Coordinates of C-alpha atoms and ligand atoms in Angstrom, one line a residue:
Chain A
M1 CA -35.7 -17.4 -10.6
N2 CA -36.7 -19.5 -14.1
F3 CA -37.9 -22.6 -13.6
E4 CA -38.0 -22.4 -17.9
F5 CA -35.3 -25.2 -18.3
R6 CA -38.5 -27.4 -17.8
A7 CA -39.4 -26.3 -20.9
V8 CA -36.3 -27.4 -22.8
Y9 CA -36.3 -30.5 -20.7
W10 CA -39.2 -31.4 -21.5
R11 CA -38.6 -30.9 -25.6
E12 CA -35.7 -33.1 -25.1
M13 CA -37.6 -35.9 -23.8
V14 CA -40.5 -35.8 -26.1
K15 CA -38.2 -36.3 -28.7
F16 CA -36.0 -38.5 -27.1
F17 CA -39.0 -41.1 -26.7
R18 CA -40.3 -40.1 -30.3
F19 CA -37.2 -41.6 -32.4
K20 CA -37.4 -45.4 -31.8
S21 CA -33.8 -45.9 -33.4
T22 CA -32.0 -43.4 -31.1
L23 CA -34.0 -44.5 -28.1
F24 CA -33.6 -48.1 -28.7
S25 CA -29.9 -47.6 -29.5
S26 CA -29.2 -45.9 -26.4
L27 CA -31.1 -48.8 -24.3
I28 CA -29.1 -51.3 -26.2
Q29 CA -25.8 -49.5 -26.1
P30 CA -25.0 -50.4 -22.5
V31 CA -26.1 -54.0 -22.9
M32 CA -23.7 -54.5 -25.7
W33 CA -20.7 -53.1 -23.9
L34 CA -21.6 -55.4 -21.1
A35 CA -22.2 -58.9 -23.0
F36 CA -19.5 -58.1 -26.2
F37 CA -16.8 -56.3 -23.7
G38 CA -17.4 -56.8 -20.4
L39 CA -17.5 -61.0 -20.5
A40 CA -15.1 -61.4 -23.2
M41 CA -12.5 -59.2 -21.3
S42 CA -13.4 -60.5 -18.4
K43 CA -13.1 -64.2 -19.6
S44 CA -9.3 -64.0 -20.7
F45 CA -8.4 -61.2 -17.4
D46 CA -9.9 -63.6 -15.0
K47 CA -7.8 -66.6 -16.9
L48 CA -4.6 -64.7 -16.5
T49 CA -5.3 -63.4 -12.9
S50 CA -6.1 -66.5 -11.6
L51 CA -2.8 -67.5 -10.5
L52 CA -1.8 -64.2 -8.7
P53 CA -2.3 -64.6 -5.2
N54 CA -5.2 -63.1 -3.3
T55 CA -4.7 -61.4 -0.1
P56 CA -5.9 -63.8 2.5
G57 CA -9.0 -62.4 4.7
I58 CA -9.8 -59.8 1.9
P59 CA -13.0 -60.0 -0.2
N60 CA -11.9 -60.8 -4.2
V61 CA -14.0 -59.2 -6.4
D62 CA -14.2 -60.8 -10.3
Y63 CA -12.9 -58.6 -12.9
L64 CA -16.6 -58.5 -14.6
T65 CA -17.7 -56.8 -11.4
Y66 CA -14.5 -54.6 -11.4
M67 CA -15.0 -53.7 -14.6
G68 CA -19.1 -53.2 -13.9
A69 CA -18.6 -49.8 -12.6
G70 CA -15.7 -48.9 -15.7
I71 CA -18.3 -49.6 -17.7
I72 CA -21.2 -47.6 -16.5
A73 CA -18.2 -44.8 -16.5
M74 CA -17.7 -45.4 -20.3
D75 CA -21.1 -46.1 -21.6
V76 CA -22.0 -42.5 -19.7
L77 CA -18.9 -40.5 -21.0
F78 CA -19.8 -41.6 -24.4
S79 CA -23.3 -40.7 -24.2
S80 CA -23.0 -37.6 -22.7
L81 CA -19.7 -36.2 -24.7
F82 CA -22.0 -37.1 -27.9
G83 CA -24.9 -35.3 -25.9
G84 CA -23.8 -32.0 -27.1
T85 CA -24.2 -32.8 -30.7
S86 CA -27.6 -32.3 -30.9
L87 CA -26.9 -29.0 -29.8
L88 CA -24.7 -28.3 -32.9
F89 CA -27.8 -29.4 -35.4
D90 CA -30.4 -27.2 -33.1
K91 CA -27.7 -24.5 -34.1
K92 CA -27.4 -25.2 -37.5
Y93 CA -31.0 -25.5 -38.7
S94 CA -31.6 -22.6 -36.4
L95 CA -33.9 -24.3 -34.0
L96 CA -31.4 -22.5 -30.5
K97 CA -33.1 -19.2 -32.5
E98 CA -36.3 -19.3 -31.2
T99 CA -35.2 -20.1 -27.4
L100 CA -32.3 -17.5 -27.5
A101 CA -34.6 -14.8 -28.8
S102 CA -36.8 -15.6 -26.0
P103 CA -36.5 -13.9 -22.6
I104 CA -35.0 -16.3 -20.6
P105 CA -31.5 -16.7 -19.6
R106 CA -29.6 -19.1 -21.7
I107 CA -28.7 -20.5 -18.6
N108 CA -31.9 -22.3 -19.1
I109 CA -31.0 -24.2 -22.5
V110 CA -28.3 -25.4 -21.0
M111 CA -30.1 -27.1 -17.9
G112 CA -32.5 -28.4 -19.9
I113 CA -30.6 -30.4 -21.8
G114 CA -28.3 -31.1 -19.1
L115 CA -30.9 -32.8 -17.2
S116 CA -32.5 -34.9 -19.7
S117 CA -28.7 -35.9 -20.2
I118 CA -28.6 -36.9 -16.4
T119 CA -32.2 -38.6 -17.1
K120 CA -30.6 -40.9 -20.1
A121 CA -27.6 -41.5 -18.1
F122 CA -29.9 -43.1 -15.1
I123 CA -31.8 -45.1 -17.7
Q124 CA -28.1 -46.7 -18.9
T125 CA -26.7 -46.8 -15.6
G126 CA -30.2 -48.9 -14.4
I127 CA -29.6 -50.9 -17.3
I128 CA -26.2 -51.7 -16.7
I129 CA -26.9 -52.6 -12.7
I130 CA -29.6 -55.0 -14.0
F131 CA -28.5 -56.7 -16.8
G132 CA -25.2 -56.8 -15.2
K133 CA -26.7 -58.5 -12.2
L134 CA -28.6 -61.2 -14.9
I135 CA -24.6 -62.1 -15.9
G136 CA -23.1 -62.1 -13.0
M137 CA -21.4 -58.9 -12.2
N138 CA -21.8 -59.1 -8.6
F139 CA -22.4 -55.5 -7.4
F140 CA -23.7 -54.8 -3.9
K141 CA -22.7 -58.3 -2.3
G142 CA -23.8 -58.8 0.9
Y143 CA -25.1 -55.6 1.2
D144 CA -29.1 -55.3 3.3
I145 CA -31.8 -53.4 1.5
I146 CA -30.8 -50.1 3.2
Q147 CA -27.0 -50.2 2.1
T148 CA -28.0 -50.9 -1.2
L149 CA -30.3 -47.9 -1.8
V150 CA -27.5 -45.9 -0.4
S151 CA -25.3 -47.0 -2.8
V152 CA -27.5 -46.7 -5.7
V153 CA -28.3 -43.3 -4.4
G154 CA -24.5 -42.5 -3.9
I155 CA -24.0 -43.7 -7.8
F156 CA -26.7 -42.0 -9.5
L157 CA -25.3 -39.0 -7.7
L158 CA -22.0 -39.2 -9.0
V159 CA -22.9 -40.4 -12.3
G160 CA -25.1 -37.0 -12.5
I161 CA -22.7 -34.8 -11.8
F162 CA -20.4 -36.5 -14.1
T163 CA -23.1 -36.3 -17.3
L164 CA -23.5 -32.7 -16.4
G165 CA -19.9 -32.3 -16.4
F166 CA -19.3 -33.6 -19.9
F167 CA -22.2 -32.6 -21.4
F168 CA -21.3 -28.7 -20.2
L169 CA -17.9 -29.7 -22.3
S170 CA -19.6 -31.2 -25.0
G171 CA -22.0 -28.1 -25.8
S172 CA -19.0 -26.1 -25.4
I173 CA -17.8 -27.3 -28.8
A174 CA -21.0 -27.8 -30.1
I175 CA -21.7 -24.3 -29.8
T176 CA -18.4 -23.3 -30.8
V177 CA -17.7 -25.2 -34.0
D178 CA -19.7 -25.2 -37.2
Q179 CA -19.4 -28.6 -38.5
P180 CA -20.4 -32.0 -37.4
E181 CA -17.3 -33.4 -39.0
G182 CA -14.9 -31.1 -36.7
M183 CA -16.8 -32.2 -33.4
Q184 CA -16.7 -35.7 -34.0
S185 CA -13.1 -35.5 -34.3
I186 CA -12.3 -33.4 -31.1
L187 CA -14.6 -35.7 -29.1
T188 CA -12.8 -38.7 -30.6
L189 CA -9.6 -36.7 -29.6
L190 CA -10.8 -36.3 -26.5
S191 CA -11.9 -39.1 -25.8
M192 CA -9.2 -41.4 -26.4
P193 CA -6.6 -40.3 -23.5
L194 CA -9.8 -39.9 -21.1
F195 CA -10.6 -44.0 -21.5
F196 CA -6.8 -45.2 -21.5
I197 CA -5.3 -42.7 -19.1
S198 CA -8.2 -44.4 -16.5
N199 CA -8.9 -47.2 -14.2
A200 CA -12.2 -47.8 -15.6
L201 CA -11.2 -51.1 -16.9
Y202 CA -8.3 -52.2 -15.5
P203 CA -6.3 -50.9 -12.4
V204 CA -3.4 -48.4 -13.3
D205 CA -1.0 -49.9 -10.6
S206 CA 1.2 -51.3 -13.7
F207 CA 1.1 -47.6 -15.5
P208 CA 4.2 -45.3 -16.2
E209 CA 4.4 -42.7 -13.5
V210 CA 3.4 -40.1 -15.4
L211 CA 0.3 -41.8 -16.6
K212 CA -0.9 -42.6 -13.0
F213 CA -0.3 -39.5 -11.8
L214 CA -2.3 -38.1 -14.8
S215 CA -5.1 -40.5 -14.4
I216 CA -5.9 -39.1 -10.6
F217 CA -7.0 -36.1 -12.1
N218 CA -9.0 -37.9 -14.8
P219 CA -13.1 -37.5 -14.3
L220 CA -13.4 -41.2 -15.2
T221 CA -11.4 -42.2 -12.6
L222 CA -13.1 -40.4 -10.2
L223 CA -16.5 -41.7 -11.1
S224 CA -15.3 -45.4 -11.5
N225 CA -13.8 -45.4 -7.8
G226 CA -16.8 -43.7 -6.8
I227 CA -18.8 -46.4 -8.2
R228 CA -16.7 -48.9 -6.8
Y229 CA -16.7 -47.4 -3.4
F230 CA -20.7 -47.5 -3.7
A231 CA -20.6 -51.2 -5.2
L232 CA -17.6 -53.0 -4.3
G233 CA -17.1 -51.9 -0.6
T234 CA -14.8 -50.3 0.6
N235 CA -12.0 -52.9 1.0
F236 CA -11.3 -55.8 -1.6
S237 CA -8.6 -57.3 -3.7
V238 CA -9.2 -57.5 -7.3
M239 CA -6.3 -59.3 -10.2
G240 CA -3.9 -59.5 -7.0
G241 CA -4.1 -56.0 -6.1
H242 CA -5.6 -54.6 -2.7
Y243 CA -7.8 -51.6 -2.6
I244 CA -9.2 -49.7 0.2
Y245 CA -11.4 -46.5 -0.2
T246 CA -12.1 -44.2 2.7
T247 CA -14.8 -41.5 3.4
A248 CA -11.8 -39.0 2.4
D249 CA -11.5 -40.7 -0.9
I250 CA -15.3 -40.9 -1.8
T251 CA -15.5 -37.0 -0.6
M252 CA -12.3 -36.4 -2.9
Y253 CA -14.2 -38.0 -6.2
F254 CA -17.3 -36.2 -5.5
M255 CA -15.3 -33.0 -5.1
G256 CA -13.2 -33.6 -7.8
L257 CA -16.3 -34.0 -10.3
I258 CA -18.2 -31.1 -8.7
F259 CA -15.2 -28.9 -9.5
F260 CA -15.0 -30.3 -13.2
A261 CA -18.7 -29.8 -13.4
L262 CA -18.6 -26.4 -12.3
V263 CA -15.7 -25.5 -14.8
M264 CA -17.1 -27.1 -17.7
L265 CA -20.5 -25.1 -17.0
S266 CA -19.0 -21.9 -16.1
I267 CA -17.4 -22.8 -19.9
V268 CA -20.3 -23.6 -21.5
L269 CA -22.1 -20.0 -20.4
W270 CA -19.5 -18.3 -21.8
R271 CA -19.6 -20.0 -24.9
F272 CA -23.4 -19.1 -24.8
D273 CA -23.1 -15.8 -24.3
K274 CA -21.0 -15.4 -28.0
V275 CA -23.9 -17.0 -29.6
D276 CA -25.4 -14.8 -32.1
V277 CA -28.7 -15.4 -33.6
Chain B
M1 CA -50.8 7.3 -24.0
T2 CA -48.4 6.9 -26.8
T3 CA -49.8 4.9 -29.9
N4 CA -46.3 4.8 -31.7
V5 CA -45.4 1.0 -30.8
I6 CA -42.0 1.3 -32.6
E7 CA -40.1 4.5 -32.3
V8 CA -36.5 4.4 -34.2
N9 CA -34.5 7.9 -34.4
N10 CA -31.0 7.8 -35.9
L11 CA -30.1 4.1 -35.8
E12 CA -26.5 3.1 -37.5
H13 CA -25.7 -0.3 -37.4
K14 CA -22.0 -1.6 -38.5
Y15 CA -20.0 -4.7 -39.5
N16 CA -16.5 -3.8 -39.2
D17 CA -16.5 -1.3 -41.7
L18 CA -20.0 -2.3 -43.8
K19 CA -22.5 0.5 -42.6
A20 CA -25.4 -2.1 -43.2
V21 CA -27.9 0.6 -41.4
D22 CA -27.1 4.4 -41.8
D23 CA -28.9 6.7 -40.0
I24 CA -32.4 5.9 -40.3
S25 CA -35.7 7.2 -38.3
F26 CA -39.1 6.2 -38.6
T27 CA -42.3 5.3 -36.5
V28 CA -44.8 2.2 -36.5
K29 CA -48.4 3.1 -35.6
K30 CA -51.0 1.0 -33.3
G31 CA -52.7 -1.7 -35.5
E32 CA -51.0 -0.8 -38.5
I33 CA -49.0 -3.0 -41.1
F34 CA -45.6 -1.0 -41.6
S35 CA -43.2 -2.8 -44.6
F36 CA -39.8 -2.3 -45.2
L37 CA -39.0 -2.9 -48.7
G38 CA -35.8 -3.0 -50.4
P39 CA -33.0 -5.2 -52.2
N40 CA -31.3 -7.8 -50.8
G41 CA -28.5 -6.3 -49.0
A42 CA -30.3 -3.3 -47.9
G43 CA -30.1 -3.3 -44.4
K44 CA -33.7 -5.1 -43.5
S45 CA -32.7 -8.0 -41.6
T46 CA -30.2 -5.9 -39.1
V47 CA -33.2 -3.3 -38.5
I48 CA -35.0 -6.3 -37.5
N49 CA -32.1 -8.1 -35.7
V50 CA -32.0 -4.9 -33.7
L51 CA -35.5 -4.0 -32.3
T52 CA -35.7 -7.6 -31.6
T53 CA -32.5 -7.3 -29.6
L54 CA -31.3 -10.3 -31.2
R55 CA -28.3 -7.3 -32.0
K56 CA -26.5 -5.0 -29.6
I57 CA -28.2 -1.4 -30.7
Q58 CA -24.6 0.4 -31.9
K59 CA -25.8 3.9 -32.9
G60 CA -29.2 5.8 -32.1
E61 CA -32.6 5.4 -30.4
A62 CA -35.2 2.5 -30.7
K63 CA -38.4 2.2 -28.6
V64 CA -40.2 -1.0 -28.8
N65 CA -43.8 -0.9 -27.2
G66 CA -42.7 2.0 -25.1
Y67 CA -39.0 0.0 -23.9
N68 CA -35.8 0.8 -24.7
V69 CA -34.0 -1.3 -26.7
A70 CA -30.7 -1.0 -25.1
K71 CA -31.9 -1.0 -21.8
E72 CA -34.8 -3.0 -21.5
S73 CA -34.4 -6.3 -23.3
K74 CA -36.4 -8.4 -21.6
E75 CA -39.6 -6.2 -21.7
V76 CA -38.8 -6.1 -25.5
R77 CA -39.0 -10.0 -25.8
R78 CA -41.6 -10.2 -23.9
S79 CA -43.6 -7.4 -26.0
I80 CA -43.1 -8.9 -29.6
G81 CA -43.3 -12.2 -31.9
I82 CA -40.9 -12.9 -34.2
V83 CA -40.9 -14.6 -37.7
F84 CA -37.3 -15.1 -39.0
Q85 CA -36.4 -15.0 -42.4
M86 CA -34.8 -18.6 -42.4
M87 CA -37.6 -21.3 -41.3
C88 CA -37.2 -22.5 -37.3
I89 CA -39.4 -24.9 -35.9
D90 CA -38.9 -28.0 -34.7
Y91 CA -39.2 -30.8 -37.5
E92 CA -39.7 -33.5 -35.0
M93 CA -42.3 -32.1 -33.1
T94 CA -46.1 -31.8 -33.4
V95 CA -47.9 -28.6 -34.6
F96 CA -49.0 -28.6 -30.9
E97 CA -46.0 -29.3 -29.6
N98 CA -44.3 -26.7 -31.3
L99 CA -46.6 -24.2 -30.0
E100 CA -46.6 -25.9 -26.3
Y101 CA -43.3 -25.4 -25.9
H102 CA -43.3 -21.8 -27.2
G103 CA -45.9 -21.0 -24.5
K104 CA -43.6 -22.7 -21.9
I105 CA -40.7 -21.0 -22.8
Y106 CA -42.6 -17.5 -22.4
S107 CA -43.8 -18.5 -18.9
M108 CA -47.4 -19.0 -19.8
P109 CA -49.9 -20.8 -17.4
K110 CA -51.3 -24.1 -18.6
N111 CA -54.9 -22.9 -18.9
E112 CA -54.0 -19.9 -20.9
R113 CA -51.2 -21.9 -22.9
R114 CA -54.0 -24.2 -23.9
N115 CA -56.7 -21.6 -25.1
R116 CA -54.1 -19.4 -27.1
I117 CA -52.7 -22.5 -29.1
N118 CA -56.5 -23.7 -29.8
E119 CA -57.7 -20.1 -30.9
L120 CA -54.6 -19.9 -33.0
I121 CA -54.7 -23.4 -34.7
K122 CA -58.2 -22.6 -35.7
L123 CA -56.8 -18.9 -37.0
T124 CA -54.2 -20.3 -38.8
E125 CA -56.4 -23.5 -40.4
L126 CA -53.9 -25.8 -38.8
E127 CA -57.0 -28.2 -36.9
A128 CA -56.7 -31.3 -38.9
K129 CA -52.5 -30.8 -38.8
R130 CA -52.8 -30.3 -34.7
N131 CA -50.9 -33.8 -33.9
T132 CA -48.7 -33.7 -37.2
L133 CA -45.2 -33.6 -37.0
A134 CA -43.9 -30.1 -38.9
K135 CA -41.6 -32.2 -40.9
D136 CA -45.2 -33.7 -42.6
L137 CA -46.4 -30.0 -43.1
S138 CA -46.6 -28.5 -46.5
G139 CA -44.4 -25.1 -46.8
G140 CA -47.2 -23.0 -46.3
M141 CA -48.2 -24.3 -43.2
K142 CA -45.2 -24.5 -42.1
R143 CA -45.0 -20.5 -42.2
R144 CA -48.8 -20.8 -40.7
L145 CA -47.2 -22.6 -37.8
E146 CA -44.3 -20.1 -37.7
L147 CA -47.0 -17.3 -37.8
A148 CA -49.1 -19.2 -35.1
R149 CA -46.2 -19.6 -32.8
G150 CA -45.3 -15.7 -33.3
L151 CA -48.6 -14.9 -32.0
M152 CA -48.8 -17.1 -29.1
T153 CA -48.0 -14.1 -26.4
K154 CA -50.3 -11.6 -28.2
P155 CA -47.6 -10.0 -28.7
A156 CA -47.7 -5.8 -29.0
V157 CA -45.8 -6.2 -32.0
L158 CA -45.2 -8.8 -34.2
F159 CA -41.9 -9.0 -36.4
L160 CA -41.9 -10.6 -40.0
D161 CA -38.7 -10.8 -41.7
E162 CA -39.6 -11.9 -45.6
P163 CA -42.5 -14.0 -44.6
T164 CA -43.1 -15.4 -48.0
V165 CA -39.9 -15.5 -49.5
G166 CA -39.3 -18.5 -51.7
F167 CA -43.1 -19.7 -51.9
D168 CA -44.9 -20.0 -54.8
I169 CA -47.3 -17.6 -55.9
Q170 CA -50.6 -19.6 -54.6
T171 CA -49.0 -20.2 -51.3
R172 CA -47.5 -16.4 -50.6
M173 CA -51.5 -15.1 -51.5
R174 CA -52.7 -17.5 -48.9
I175 CA -50.0 -16.3 -46.5
W176 CA -51.4 -13.1 -47.2
E177 CA -54.8 -13.7 -46.4
Y178 CA -53.5 -14.8 -42.9
L179 CA -51.6 -11.6 -42.1
R180 CA -54.5 -9.3 -43.2
K181 CA -56.6 -11.5 -40.7
I182 CA -54.2 -10.7 -38.2
K183 CA -54.1 -7.4 -38.6
R184 CA -58.1 -7.3 -38.2
E185 CA -57.5 -8.8 -35.0
G186 CA -55.6 -5.6 -33.9
T187 CA -52.0 -6.9 -34.3
T188 CA -49.6 -4.2 -35.4
I189 CA -47.2 -6.0 -37.7
F190 CA -43.6 -5.1 -39.0
L191 CA -42.5 -6.7 -42.0
T192 CA -39.4 -6.4 -44.5
T193 CA -39.9 -7.7 -47.8
H194 CA -38.5 -7.4 -51.4
Y195 CA -41.2 -8.3 -53.2
M196 CA -43.0 -5.2 -54.7
E197 CA -46.4 -6.6 -54.7
E198 CA -46.4 -8.0 -50.8
A199 CA -45.6 -4.6 -50.1
D200 CA -48.2 -3.5 -52.0
Q201 CA -50.6 -5.6 -51.2
L202 CA -50.4 -5.5 -47.6
S203 CA -49.1 -2.1 -46.3
D204 CA -50.4 0.8 -44.9
R205 CA -47.3 2.4 -44.8
I206 CA -44.3 1.5 -46.2
S207 CA -40.5 2.8 -46.1
I208 CA -38.3 2.0 -49.3
I209 CA -35.0 1.0 -48.2
D210 CA -32.0 0.9 -50.3
H211 CA -27.8 1.0 -49.4
G212 CA -29.0 0.9 -45.5
K213 CA -31.0 4.1 -45.9
I214 CA -34.5 4.8 -45.7
I215 CA -35.3 6.8 -49.3
A216 CA -39.0 7.3 -48.7
T217 CA -42.3 6.3 -46.2
G218 CA -45.6 6.8 -46.5
S219 CA -49.0 4.9 -47.6
V220 CA -49.0 2.8 -50.9
L221 CA -51.4 5.4 -52.1
D222 CA -48.9 8.5 -51.4
L223 CA -46.2 7.0 -52.9
K224 CA -47.6 6.3 -55.8
N225 CA -49.4 9.7 -56.2
Q226 CA -45.8 10.9 -56.2
L227 CA -45.5 10.1 -59.4
G228 CA -48.3 11.6 -61.0
E229 CA -51.7 9.6 -61.7
D230 CA -50.7 8.1 -64.7
L231 CA -47.4 7.2 -66.3
I232 CA -46.3 7.1 -70.2
Y233 CA -43.9 4.6 -71.2
L234 CA -42.3 5.0 -74.3
E235 CA -40.1 2.7 -76.9
T236 CA -38.6 4.3 -79.4
S237 CA -35.6 4.6 -82.2
D238 CA -33.3 6.4 -79.7
N239 CA -34.2 6.4 -76.0
K240 CA -31.5 8.5 -75.0
A241 CA -32.2 11.4 -77.2
A242 CA -35.6 11.3 -76.5
A243 CA -35.4 11.4 -72.6
G244 CA -32.9 14.3 -73.2
V245 CA -35.6 16.2 -75.0
L246 CA -39.0 15.4 -73.1
K247 CA -36.9 16.6 -69.8
T248 CA -37.4 20.2 -70.9
L249 CA -41.3 19.9 -71.4
E250 CA -42.6 21.5 -68.7
S251 CA -45.6 19.0 -68.0
V252 CA -42.7 16.5 -67.7
K253 CA -41.7 15.7 -64.1
G254 CA -39.1 13.5 -64.7
V255 CA -38.0 10.7 -67.1
N256 CA -36.7 7.1 -66.3
E257 CA -34.1 5.1 -68.8
D258 CA -34.8 1.7 -68.3
T259 CA -33.6 -1.2 -70.8
K260 CA -36.0 -1.1 -73.2
F261 CA -38.1 2.2 -72.7
L262 CA -38.6 5.4 -71.0
R263 CA -40.5 6.1 -67.9
V264 CA -42.2 9.6 -68.2
M265 CA -43.7 10.9 -65.4
L266 CA -46.3 14.0 -65.5
E267 CA -47.4 17.0 -64.0
G268 CA -51.4 17.0 -64.7
D269 CA -53.5 15.2 -67.3
V270 CA -52.5 12.2 -69.6
T271 CA -54.9 12.8 -72.1
H272 CA -53.7 16.6 -72.7
I273 CA -49.9 15.9 -72.2
L274 CA -49.9 12.9 -74.3
P275 CA -50.3 14.5 -77.9
K276 CA -47.3 17.1 -77.1
I277 CA -45.0 14.5 -76.0
M278 CA -45.2 12.5 -79.3
D279 CA -45.5 15.8 -81.5
K280 CA -42.1 16.8 -79.9
V281 CA -40.3 13.4 -80.2
R282 CA -41.0 13.4 -83.6
Q283 CA -39.9 16.8 -84.3
N284 CA -36.5 15.6 -82.9
G285 CA -36.7 13.1 -85.9
I286 CA -36.8 10.3 -83.0
E287 CA -39.6 7.3 -84.2
I288 CA -41.8 6.1 -81.6
T289 CA -42.6 2.8 -81.7
T290 CA -44.9 1.7 -79.1
V291 CA -46.8 3.9 -76.4
N292 CA -48.5 3.0 -73.2
I293 CA -50.4 4.7 -70.4
K294 CA -50.3 2.8 -66.5
K295 CA -51.3 3.4 -63.5
P296 CA -48.2 3.2 -61.2
S297 CA -47.1 0.2 -59.5
M298 CA -44.6 -0.3 -56.6
D299 CA -42.2 -1.0 -59.4
D300 CA -42.8 2.7 -60.6
V301 CA -42.3 3.9 -57.2
F302 CA -39.1 2.2 -56.7
I303 CA -37.1 2.6 -59.4
H304 CA -38.1 6.3 -59.2
Y305 CA -36.8 6.5 -55.3
T306 CA -34.0 4.7 -55.8
G307 CA -33.0 5.1 -59.7
H308 CA -32.8 1.3 -60.0
G309 CA -34.6 -1.9 -60.4
L310 CA -34.1 -4.6 -58.1
R311 CA -31.3 -5.9 -58.3
G312 CA -29.9 -9.1 -61.0
E313 CA -31.2 -11.9 -58.9
E314 CA -34.6 -10.4 -58.2
L315 CA -35.0 -10.1 -61.9
E316 CA -36.6 -13.8 -61.6
E317 CA -38.3 -12.9 -58.6
Q318 CA -40.0 -9.7 -60.7
H319 CA -41.2 -11.9 -63.2
E320 CA -43.3 -14.0 -60.4
N321 CA -44.5 -10.6 -59.4
I322 CA -46.2 -9.5 -63.0
K323 CA -48.0 -12.9 -62.9
I324 CA -49.1 -12.3 -59.2
A325 CA -50.5 -8.9 -60.5
E326 CA -52.1 -11.0 -63.4
V327 CA -53.6 -13.5 -60.9
L328 CA -54.9 -10.7 -59.0
K329 CA -56.9 -9.1 -61.4
Ligands
ADP401 N1 -23.8 -11.2 -39.4 C1 -23.1 -10.2 -40.6 N2 -21.8 -10.0 -40.2 C2 -21.4 -9.5 -41.4 N3 -22.1 -8.8 -42.3 C3 -23.0 -8.9 -42.3 C4 -24.2 -9.8 -41.3 N4 -25.2 -9.4 -41.5 C5 -25.6 -9.1 -42.5 N5 -24.1 -8.5 -43.1 C6 -24.5 -7.5 -44.2 O1 -25.0 -6.1 -44.2 C7 -25.8 -6.2 -45.2 C8 -27.8 -5.5 -44.8 O2 -27.5 -7.2 -44.7 P1 -28.9 -7.4 -44.3 O3 -29.3 -6.5 -43.0 O4 -29.1 -8.5 -43.8 O5 -29.6 -7.0 -45.4 P2 -31.4 -7.6 -45.7 O6 -32.2 -8.1 -44.8 O7 -32.1 -6.4 -46.8 O8 -31.5 -8.3 -46.9 C9 -25.7 -6.7 -46.4 O9 -24.9 -6.1 -47.1 C10 -24.5 -8.0 -45.6 O10 -24.2 -8.9 -46.2
MG402 MG1 -32.8 -10.2 -44.8

C-alpha cells in the first residue's frame, strides 16, 4: 500500500495557501454567488411565487434556502471542474515529470490532488452554509444539535464524492489535451448542460419531459437533492411544489454519485497510464 | 559483486520508422563519470529514457544497479536519480520544499529526509536560499537544486541529460565543479552532452554517439591517443589536392578536410614528419599558407570518428567551447 498521495496532497495545499490571490478568490467566490446571484434571484422569485398557494400543513421553504443547496452544488461543480487545470500546467511545465518518474503508482497523483480538491470544496461549502445563515438562508431549521451535525456530515460526504467525480473528469481532460484554451472550451461546453439541465437553481417540474428525464442522471441534480434532503428536511414545499425525499431517494443520490466518481476514476487512471514523460 | 552499475546489450529503440537508437552496448562502472557525447538527435535522451524506465525497452537488454529495466522498473527507479534536460522544479515552492517533496514521494522517513536535505543544501551551497522560492533562483542555482534533488535518495547512479545546456561559461564551469564533488562522494554519474569540453572536462570514459550508434568508447586520453600525439593543421592553396598527396605518405595516418584547413594525423614524431610533409606538398606545386601543430582536442576526436563536426546549430556553441578552452587555460 502506498501513502505517497499524502506528499502530493501536501504540495497542493502548500501552494493553495501560498497564493493569496487564488486563495482569496476561492474564498470569496461562494460569497459572491450567494450575495449577488442568491439574493437577487430569490427576491424576484419570491415575489413571483408569493401568489402560488402553499400546500397546507407542509413547511414552506423560501427560495433562497432552496437555492442555497444548489449554490453549494454549483460552486463545488465549478471549482472541481476547473481543478484539473493546474494538472495541465503541471504537465506543460514538466512538473509532473518528477512524480511520473518516481516509483510510486500514478494513482497517488490523482488521489493527492483529488484530496486537495475535496479540502477546497469543504472550505467553500462551509463558507456558504455560514455566510448563508447570516443573510437568511434557513438550513437545518428546527434541527437539534445532533440532527444538525448528522446533516452537515451528510452534506460534506456528498460534496466530497461529487468533487472527486468532477475532479477526475477534469483531470482526464487536462492530461489529454495540450492547450489551456482547448481545456477551457471543453469545460465550458460541459458545464452549460450540467448547469441548466439540473434542479440546482429551480425545480425541474416544468421542464420538457426529455430534459426532466435527463436531469435525473445529472450529478448536479443528485448533489442538490442530497443537500436538500439533509438541509431542508424530507418533506417541504417550495414555489407551490411539494417535495418528499425518502431514504430510498438519498440512497440513490449517494449511489449515483459514487458510481459517477468510480467511472471517472477509471477514466482518469486510463488517461494517466497513457501519459509519456 | 558486479562493479558495473549500468550494463546495456544490443539496445535498439524506434519511434515509428525512425531508428533513434541502433544496437548499442556499453557498461558504466561503479564510481565513474560516463558520458554520451553526440549532436542533437543522436539518441542520447532516448537511451536515458529507456534506462530510467520512462520509456518501455523495445529490443535488447539493460540492467541498472543489477536490476532488469524491463522487469524490475520499480527497483530501477528506486536506485536512480534523474536530472532531466528540461528544467522541472516547482517554481512556486522553496528550495527546501522541493527537496522535501522529493523525499516524501520516495517514502524517506522524516529524520532521514531532513538530514539529507541539510547535507545536500550544503553540498550545492544553497544554504542562503533554503527558504527562497525556486522561481527567484538564478539559472545555475535552479540546476544545482535539481542536482540536489537527484541525489536525495542517495542513488546508485545519477542520470544527467545535458546538465549545462543553455548556460553561460561561468555557470557551466561552476556546475562541473559540483559534479566533480558529487563524484568524489562516490556517486556514479551517467551524463549526456553535446559539448566537447564538457565531456572532456568531466568524464572518466566517453562514448561518442551519432545517428543512434556508438562510434567509439574510451577514456579521454585513449580517444585522443588514437589520433596520435600531435596533429598538424595545414592551410594550402589547394586543400583537396594536398590531401590526396598526403594520404600517400607512410607517416600520415589520416587526413580530414575541414572548411578551411586540413587536419593531418601522424604516425610518429611530429618534429621529423613535418618537414617531409611540407616538402611533399610543395613538390606538387601546392602553396602552404599556414602550419599549426596542436595536441588533439575532443573536437578533433569527434570529427575523426564521425567524419563531421557538430552540425549546423551547434556551430555557435562550438565558439562558446573555444572560449571555455581559453578560460580554462
Ligand atoms: N517522442 C518522440 N517521438 C518521435 N521521435 C522522437 C521522439 N523523441 C525523440 N525522437 C527522435 O529520435 C531521435 C533521437 O532523439 P533524442 O534521443 O532526443 O536525441 P538527443 O537527446 O541525442 O538529442 C531524434 O531524431 C528525435 O527527433
Ligand atoms: Mg536530448
